[in-house]
Short mmCIF file of C-alpha atoms and ligand atoms in Angstrom, two decimals:
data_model
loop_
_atom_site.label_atom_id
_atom_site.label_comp_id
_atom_site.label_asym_id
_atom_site.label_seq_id
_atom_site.Cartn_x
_atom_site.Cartn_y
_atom_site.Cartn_z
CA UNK A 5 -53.31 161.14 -59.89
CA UNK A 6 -55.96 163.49 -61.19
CA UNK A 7 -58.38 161.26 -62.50
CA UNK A 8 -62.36 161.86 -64.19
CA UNK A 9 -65.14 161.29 -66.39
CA UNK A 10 -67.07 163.45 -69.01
CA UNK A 11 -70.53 162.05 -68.77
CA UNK A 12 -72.27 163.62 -72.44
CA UNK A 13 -75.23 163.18 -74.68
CA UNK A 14 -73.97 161.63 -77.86
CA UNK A 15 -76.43 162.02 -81.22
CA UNK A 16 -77.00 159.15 -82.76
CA UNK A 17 -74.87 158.61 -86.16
CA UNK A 18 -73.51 161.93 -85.62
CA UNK A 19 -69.67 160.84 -85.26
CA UNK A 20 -68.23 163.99 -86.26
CA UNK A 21 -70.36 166.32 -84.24
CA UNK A 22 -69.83 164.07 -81.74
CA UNK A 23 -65.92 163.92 -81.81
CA UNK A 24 -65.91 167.33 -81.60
CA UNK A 25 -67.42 168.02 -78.72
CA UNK A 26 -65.47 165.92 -76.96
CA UNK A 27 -62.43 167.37 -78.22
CA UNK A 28 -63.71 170.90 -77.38
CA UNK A 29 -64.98 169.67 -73.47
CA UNK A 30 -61.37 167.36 -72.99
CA UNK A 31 -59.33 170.42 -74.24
CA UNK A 32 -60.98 172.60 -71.35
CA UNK A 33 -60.12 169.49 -68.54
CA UNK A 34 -56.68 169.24 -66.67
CA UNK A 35 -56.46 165.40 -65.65
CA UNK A 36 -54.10 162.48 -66.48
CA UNK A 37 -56.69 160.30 -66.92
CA UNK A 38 -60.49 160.62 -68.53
CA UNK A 39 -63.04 158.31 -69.37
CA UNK A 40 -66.21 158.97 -72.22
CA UNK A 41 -69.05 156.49 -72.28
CA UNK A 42 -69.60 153.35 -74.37
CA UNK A 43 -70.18 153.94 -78.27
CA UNK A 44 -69.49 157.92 -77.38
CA UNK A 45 -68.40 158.28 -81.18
CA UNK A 46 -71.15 157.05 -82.99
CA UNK A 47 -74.73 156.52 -80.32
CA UNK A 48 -75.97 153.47 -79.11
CA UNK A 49 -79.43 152.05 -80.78
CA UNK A 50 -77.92 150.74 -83.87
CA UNK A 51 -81.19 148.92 -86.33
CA UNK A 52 -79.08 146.15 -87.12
CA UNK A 53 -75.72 144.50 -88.00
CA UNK A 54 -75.29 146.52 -91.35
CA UNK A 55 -75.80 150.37 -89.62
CA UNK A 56 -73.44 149.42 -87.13
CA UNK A 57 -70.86 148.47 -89.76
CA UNK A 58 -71.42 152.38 -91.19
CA UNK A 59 -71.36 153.92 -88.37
CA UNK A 60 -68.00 152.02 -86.75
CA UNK A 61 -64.13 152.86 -86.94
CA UNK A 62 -61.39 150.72 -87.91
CA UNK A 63 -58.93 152.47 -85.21
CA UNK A 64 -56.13 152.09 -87.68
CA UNK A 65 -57.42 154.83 -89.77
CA UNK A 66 -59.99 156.72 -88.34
CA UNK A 67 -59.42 160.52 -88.21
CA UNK A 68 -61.84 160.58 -85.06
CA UNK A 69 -59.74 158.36 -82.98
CA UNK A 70 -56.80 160.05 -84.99
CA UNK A 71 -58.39 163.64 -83.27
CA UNK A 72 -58.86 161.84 -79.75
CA UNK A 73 -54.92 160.90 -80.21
CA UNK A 74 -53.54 164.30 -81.03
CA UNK A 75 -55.61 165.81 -78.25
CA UNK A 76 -53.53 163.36 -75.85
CA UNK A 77 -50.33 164.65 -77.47
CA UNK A 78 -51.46 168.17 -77.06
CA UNK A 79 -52.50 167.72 -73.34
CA UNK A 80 -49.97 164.76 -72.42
CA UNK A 81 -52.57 162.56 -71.30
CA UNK A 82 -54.50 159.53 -71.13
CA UNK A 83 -58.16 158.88 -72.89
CA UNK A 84 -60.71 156.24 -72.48
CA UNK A 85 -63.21 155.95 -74.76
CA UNK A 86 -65.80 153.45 -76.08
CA UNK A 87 -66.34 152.62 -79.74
CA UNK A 88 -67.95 150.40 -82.29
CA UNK A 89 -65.25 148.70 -83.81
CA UNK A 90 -64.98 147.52 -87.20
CA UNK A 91 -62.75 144.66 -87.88
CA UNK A 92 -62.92 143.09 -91.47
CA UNK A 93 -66.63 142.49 -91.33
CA UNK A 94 -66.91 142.28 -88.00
CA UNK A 95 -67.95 145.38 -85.88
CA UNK A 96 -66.99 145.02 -81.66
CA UNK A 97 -68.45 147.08 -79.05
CA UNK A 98 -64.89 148.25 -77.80
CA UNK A 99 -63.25 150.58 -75.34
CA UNK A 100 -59.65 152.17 -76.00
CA UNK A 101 -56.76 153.08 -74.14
CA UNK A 102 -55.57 156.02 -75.94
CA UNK A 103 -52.36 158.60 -75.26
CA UNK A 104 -50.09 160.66 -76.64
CA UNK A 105 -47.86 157.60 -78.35
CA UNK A 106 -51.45 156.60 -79.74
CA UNK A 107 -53.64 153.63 -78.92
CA UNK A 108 -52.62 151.35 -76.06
CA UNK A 109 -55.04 148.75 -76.16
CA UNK A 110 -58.19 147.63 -77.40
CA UNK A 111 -60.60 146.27 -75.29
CA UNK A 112 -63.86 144.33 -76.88
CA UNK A 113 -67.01 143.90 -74.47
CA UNK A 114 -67.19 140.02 -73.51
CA UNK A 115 -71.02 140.05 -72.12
CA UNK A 116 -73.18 142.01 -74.85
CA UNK A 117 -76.39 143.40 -73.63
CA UNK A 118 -79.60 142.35 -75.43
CA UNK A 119 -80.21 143.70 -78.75
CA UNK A 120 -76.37 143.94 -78.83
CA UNK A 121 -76.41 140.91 -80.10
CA UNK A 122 -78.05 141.56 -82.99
CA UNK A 123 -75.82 144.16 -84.09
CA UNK A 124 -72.34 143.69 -82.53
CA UNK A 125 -69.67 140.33 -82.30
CA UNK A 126 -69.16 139.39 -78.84
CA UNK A 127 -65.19 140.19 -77.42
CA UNK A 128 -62.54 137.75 -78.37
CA UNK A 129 -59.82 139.41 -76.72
CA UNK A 130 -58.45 138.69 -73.16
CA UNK A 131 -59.13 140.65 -70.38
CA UNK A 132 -55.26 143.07 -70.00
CA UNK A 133 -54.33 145.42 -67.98
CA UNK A 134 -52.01 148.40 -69.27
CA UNK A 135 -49.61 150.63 -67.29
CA UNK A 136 -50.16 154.79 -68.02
CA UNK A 137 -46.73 156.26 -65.96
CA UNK A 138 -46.63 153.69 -63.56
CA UNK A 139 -50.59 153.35 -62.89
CA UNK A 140 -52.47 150.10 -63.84
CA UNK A 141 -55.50 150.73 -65.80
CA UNK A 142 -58.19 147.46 -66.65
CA UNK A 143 -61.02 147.74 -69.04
CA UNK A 144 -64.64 146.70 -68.97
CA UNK A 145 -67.54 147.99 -70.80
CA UNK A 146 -71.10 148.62 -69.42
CA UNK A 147 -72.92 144.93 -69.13
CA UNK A 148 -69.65 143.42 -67.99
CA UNK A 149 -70.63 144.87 -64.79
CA UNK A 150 -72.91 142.14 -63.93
CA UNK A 151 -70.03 139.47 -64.59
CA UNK A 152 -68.13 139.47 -61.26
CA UNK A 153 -65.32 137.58 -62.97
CA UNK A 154 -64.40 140.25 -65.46
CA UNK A 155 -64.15 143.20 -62.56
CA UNK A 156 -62.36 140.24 -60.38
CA UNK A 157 -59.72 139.04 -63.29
CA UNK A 158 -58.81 143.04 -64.09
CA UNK A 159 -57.50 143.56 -59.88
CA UNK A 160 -56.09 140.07 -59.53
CA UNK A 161 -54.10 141.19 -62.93
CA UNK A 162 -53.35 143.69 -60.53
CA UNK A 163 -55.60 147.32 -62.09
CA UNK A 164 -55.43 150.03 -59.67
CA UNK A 165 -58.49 151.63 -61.16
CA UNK A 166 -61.25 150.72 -63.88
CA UNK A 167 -62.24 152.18 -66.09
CA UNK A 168 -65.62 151.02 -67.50
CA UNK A 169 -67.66 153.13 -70.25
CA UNK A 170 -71.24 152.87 -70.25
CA UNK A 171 -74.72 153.46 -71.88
CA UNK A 172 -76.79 152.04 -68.76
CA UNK A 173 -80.26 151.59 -69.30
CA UNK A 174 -80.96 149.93 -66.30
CA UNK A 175 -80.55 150.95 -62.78
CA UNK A 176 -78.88 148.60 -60.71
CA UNK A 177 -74.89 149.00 -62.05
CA UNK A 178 -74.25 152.14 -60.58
CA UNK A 179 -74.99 150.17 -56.93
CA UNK A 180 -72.90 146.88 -58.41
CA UNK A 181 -69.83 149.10 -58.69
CA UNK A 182 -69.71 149.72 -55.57
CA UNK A 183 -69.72 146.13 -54.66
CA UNK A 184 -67.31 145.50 -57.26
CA UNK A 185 -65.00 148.05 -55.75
CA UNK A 186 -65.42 146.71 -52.24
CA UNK A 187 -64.67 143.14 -53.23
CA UNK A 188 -61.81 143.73 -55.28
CA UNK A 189 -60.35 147.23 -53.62
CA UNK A 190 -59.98 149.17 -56.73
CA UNK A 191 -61.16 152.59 -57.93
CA UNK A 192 -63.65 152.18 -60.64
CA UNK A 193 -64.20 155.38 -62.98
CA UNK A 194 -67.93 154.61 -64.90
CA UNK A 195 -68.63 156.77 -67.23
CA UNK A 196 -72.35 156.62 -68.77
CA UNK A 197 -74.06 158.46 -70.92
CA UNK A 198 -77.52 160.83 -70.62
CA UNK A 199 -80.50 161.50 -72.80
CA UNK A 200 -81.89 159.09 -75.20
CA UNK A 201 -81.76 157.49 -78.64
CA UNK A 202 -84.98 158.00 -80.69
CA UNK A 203 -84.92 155.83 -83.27
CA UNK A 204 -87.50 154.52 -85.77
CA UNK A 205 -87.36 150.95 -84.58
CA UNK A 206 -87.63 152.18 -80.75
CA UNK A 207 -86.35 154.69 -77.98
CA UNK A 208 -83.43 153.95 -75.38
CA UNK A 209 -83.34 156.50 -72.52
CA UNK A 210 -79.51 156.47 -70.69
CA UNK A 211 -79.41 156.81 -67.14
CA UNK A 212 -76.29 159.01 -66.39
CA UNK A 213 -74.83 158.89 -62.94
CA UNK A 214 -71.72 158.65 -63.99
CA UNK A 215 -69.08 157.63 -60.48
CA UNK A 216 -66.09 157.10 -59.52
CA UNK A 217 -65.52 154.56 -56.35
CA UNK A 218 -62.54 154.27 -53.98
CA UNK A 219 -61.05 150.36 -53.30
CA UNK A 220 -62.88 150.84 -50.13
CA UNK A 221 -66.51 151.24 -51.95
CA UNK A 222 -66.73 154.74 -51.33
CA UNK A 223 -68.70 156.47 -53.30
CA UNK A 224 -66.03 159.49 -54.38
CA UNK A 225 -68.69 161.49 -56.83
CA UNK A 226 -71.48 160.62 -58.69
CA UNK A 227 -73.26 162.68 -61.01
CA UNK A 228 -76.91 163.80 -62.16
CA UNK A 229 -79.05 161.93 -64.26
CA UNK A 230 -79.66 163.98 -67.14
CA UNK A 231 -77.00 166.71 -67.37
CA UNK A 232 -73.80 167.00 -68.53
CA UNK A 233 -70.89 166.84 -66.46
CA UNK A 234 -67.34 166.52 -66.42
CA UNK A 235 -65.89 166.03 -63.26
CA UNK A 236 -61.99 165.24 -61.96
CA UNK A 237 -60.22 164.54 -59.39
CA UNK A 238 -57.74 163.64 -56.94
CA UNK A 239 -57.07 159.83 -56.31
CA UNK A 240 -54.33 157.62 -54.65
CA UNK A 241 -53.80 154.22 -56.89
CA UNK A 242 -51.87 152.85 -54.11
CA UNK A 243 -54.71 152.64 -51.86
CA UNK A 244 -55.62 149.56 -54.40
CA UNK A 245 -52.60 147.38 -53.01
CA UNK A 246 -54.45 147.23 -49.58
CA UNK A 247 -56.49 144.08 -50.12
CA UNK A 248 -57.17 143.70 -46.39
CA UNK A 249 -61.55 144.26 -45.56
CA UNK A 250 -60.28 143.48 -41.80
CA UNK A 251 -56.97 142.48 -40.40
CA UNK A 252 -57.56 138.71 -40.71
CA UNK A 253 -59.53 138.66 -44.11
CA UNK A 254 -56.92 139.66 -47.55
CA UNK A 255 -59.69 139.12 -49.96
CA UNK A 256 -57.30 137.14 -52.54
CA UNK A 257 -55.26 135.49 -50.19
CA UNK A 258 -58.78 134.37 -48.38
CA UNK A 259 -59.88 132.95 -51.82
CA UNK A 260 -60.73 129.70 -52.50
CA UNK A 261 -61.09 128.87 -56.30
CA UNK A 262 -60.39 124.61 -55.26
CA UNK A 263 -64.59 124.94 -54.62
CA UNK A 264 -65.38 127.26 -57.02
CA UNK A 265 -65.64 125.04 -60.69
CA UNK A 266 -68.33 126.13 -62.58
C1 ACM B 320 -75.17 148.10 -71.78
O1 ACM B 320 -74.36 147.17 -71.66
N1 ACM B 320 -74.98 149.09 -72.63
C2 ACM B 320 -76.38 148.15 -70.95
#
């Protein structure tokens, strides 16, 4: 399965501009599968609850996601994209499963990351898994990362590969993936962005790095800090079944959740 990221520098509250330069980099890229960072439509450093709101997309009529779709159609494949989501008069920080049918699934970020919380409702929906021909595909977003559970509930729902958008700020997830790959054996495809927001109330600087890790915490590719890049390629989803670390140890079958309540 060809399989990659495009790791970009979104402008803040630019959604058009920014929608189509992803269309113009994704129409260039030959892969089945490609993930964009976390809020890749709209920037990440929102002011507060009401900007957010502005700058969001309900998915059910957004000609930006409605752009991302036909670009699926037109290449018959699969998109990954983070996005604040507005539902009613709440706004998610969400990642979607797009193709060329349309959206697949929505996925809203469970842990929010600091000032997140000012400006975004925590997820409410359950952690899924979603087949793209034949190939199982979780969700997380960014901060999830340092919630073992959410990385552990997407392989024992049986994701071959994970795909987790990201605006990283700090430096220790690109290293955590790798542990989150090992313990679960899946391919995780984290896709972050570069540059920074400067806004009035503060300045964010992304760390890039964008990866992708093999279920046997091999580090595949990662990228530069502060360029663009789009990178794909070749991966085996199978190699996910494997769940063995050595030939007596099946890391589910060796679980033991009857001492783990808390
Ligand atoms: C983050 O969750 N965007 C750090």
């Amino acid at each position: 399965m060809r399989v990659g990221f495009y790791q970009f520098r979104p402008q803040f509250g630019k959604v058009a501009a920014n929608t189509r330069k992803i269309v113009a980099a994704l129409d260039k890229v030959d892969a089945e599968l490609i993930v964009l960072p976390e809020l890749a439509l709209s920037g990440y450093y929102f002011k507060n609850a009401e900007e957010t709101l502005l700058l969001s997309e309900d998915p059910k009529r957004s000609n930006h996601i409605d752009s991302l779709i036909n670009l699926c159609k037109k290449k018959n494949n699969y998109i990954v994209i983070g996005f604040a989501e507005k539902a009613k008069d709440k706004c998610f920080n969400s990642s979607a499963l797009i193709g060329p049918k349309g959206i697949i699934h929505i996925y809203r970020k469970l842990h929010l990351f600091n000032e997140e919380k000012l400006c975004m409702s925590p997820g409410d929906t359950p952690l899924e898994v979603n087949e793209i021909n034949g190939i199982k595909i979780g969700m997380m977003v960014c901060f999830d990362w340092a919630f073992p559970e959410v990385s552990r509930t997407l392989a024992m729902k049986g994701a071959e590969i994970i795909c987790h958008p990201s605006n990283l700020v700090l430096n220790f997830c690109q290293q955590a993936m790798i542990s989150r790959c090992l313990e679960n054996r899946v391919y995780a495809i984290t896709a972050n962005r570069f540059g920074s927001d400067n806004r009035p109330h503060g300045t964010l600087r992304f760390t890039g790095k964008s990866q992708i890790v093999s279920p046997k915490g091999d580090l595949i590719f990662r990228a530069v800090s502060q360029r663009e890049a789009c990178y794909i390629t070749d991966i085996n989803p199978a190699e996910s079944h494997d769940k063995f670390i050595t030939k007596h140890n099946d890391l589910f079958l060796d679980r033991r959740p009857e001492y783990y309540k808390c």
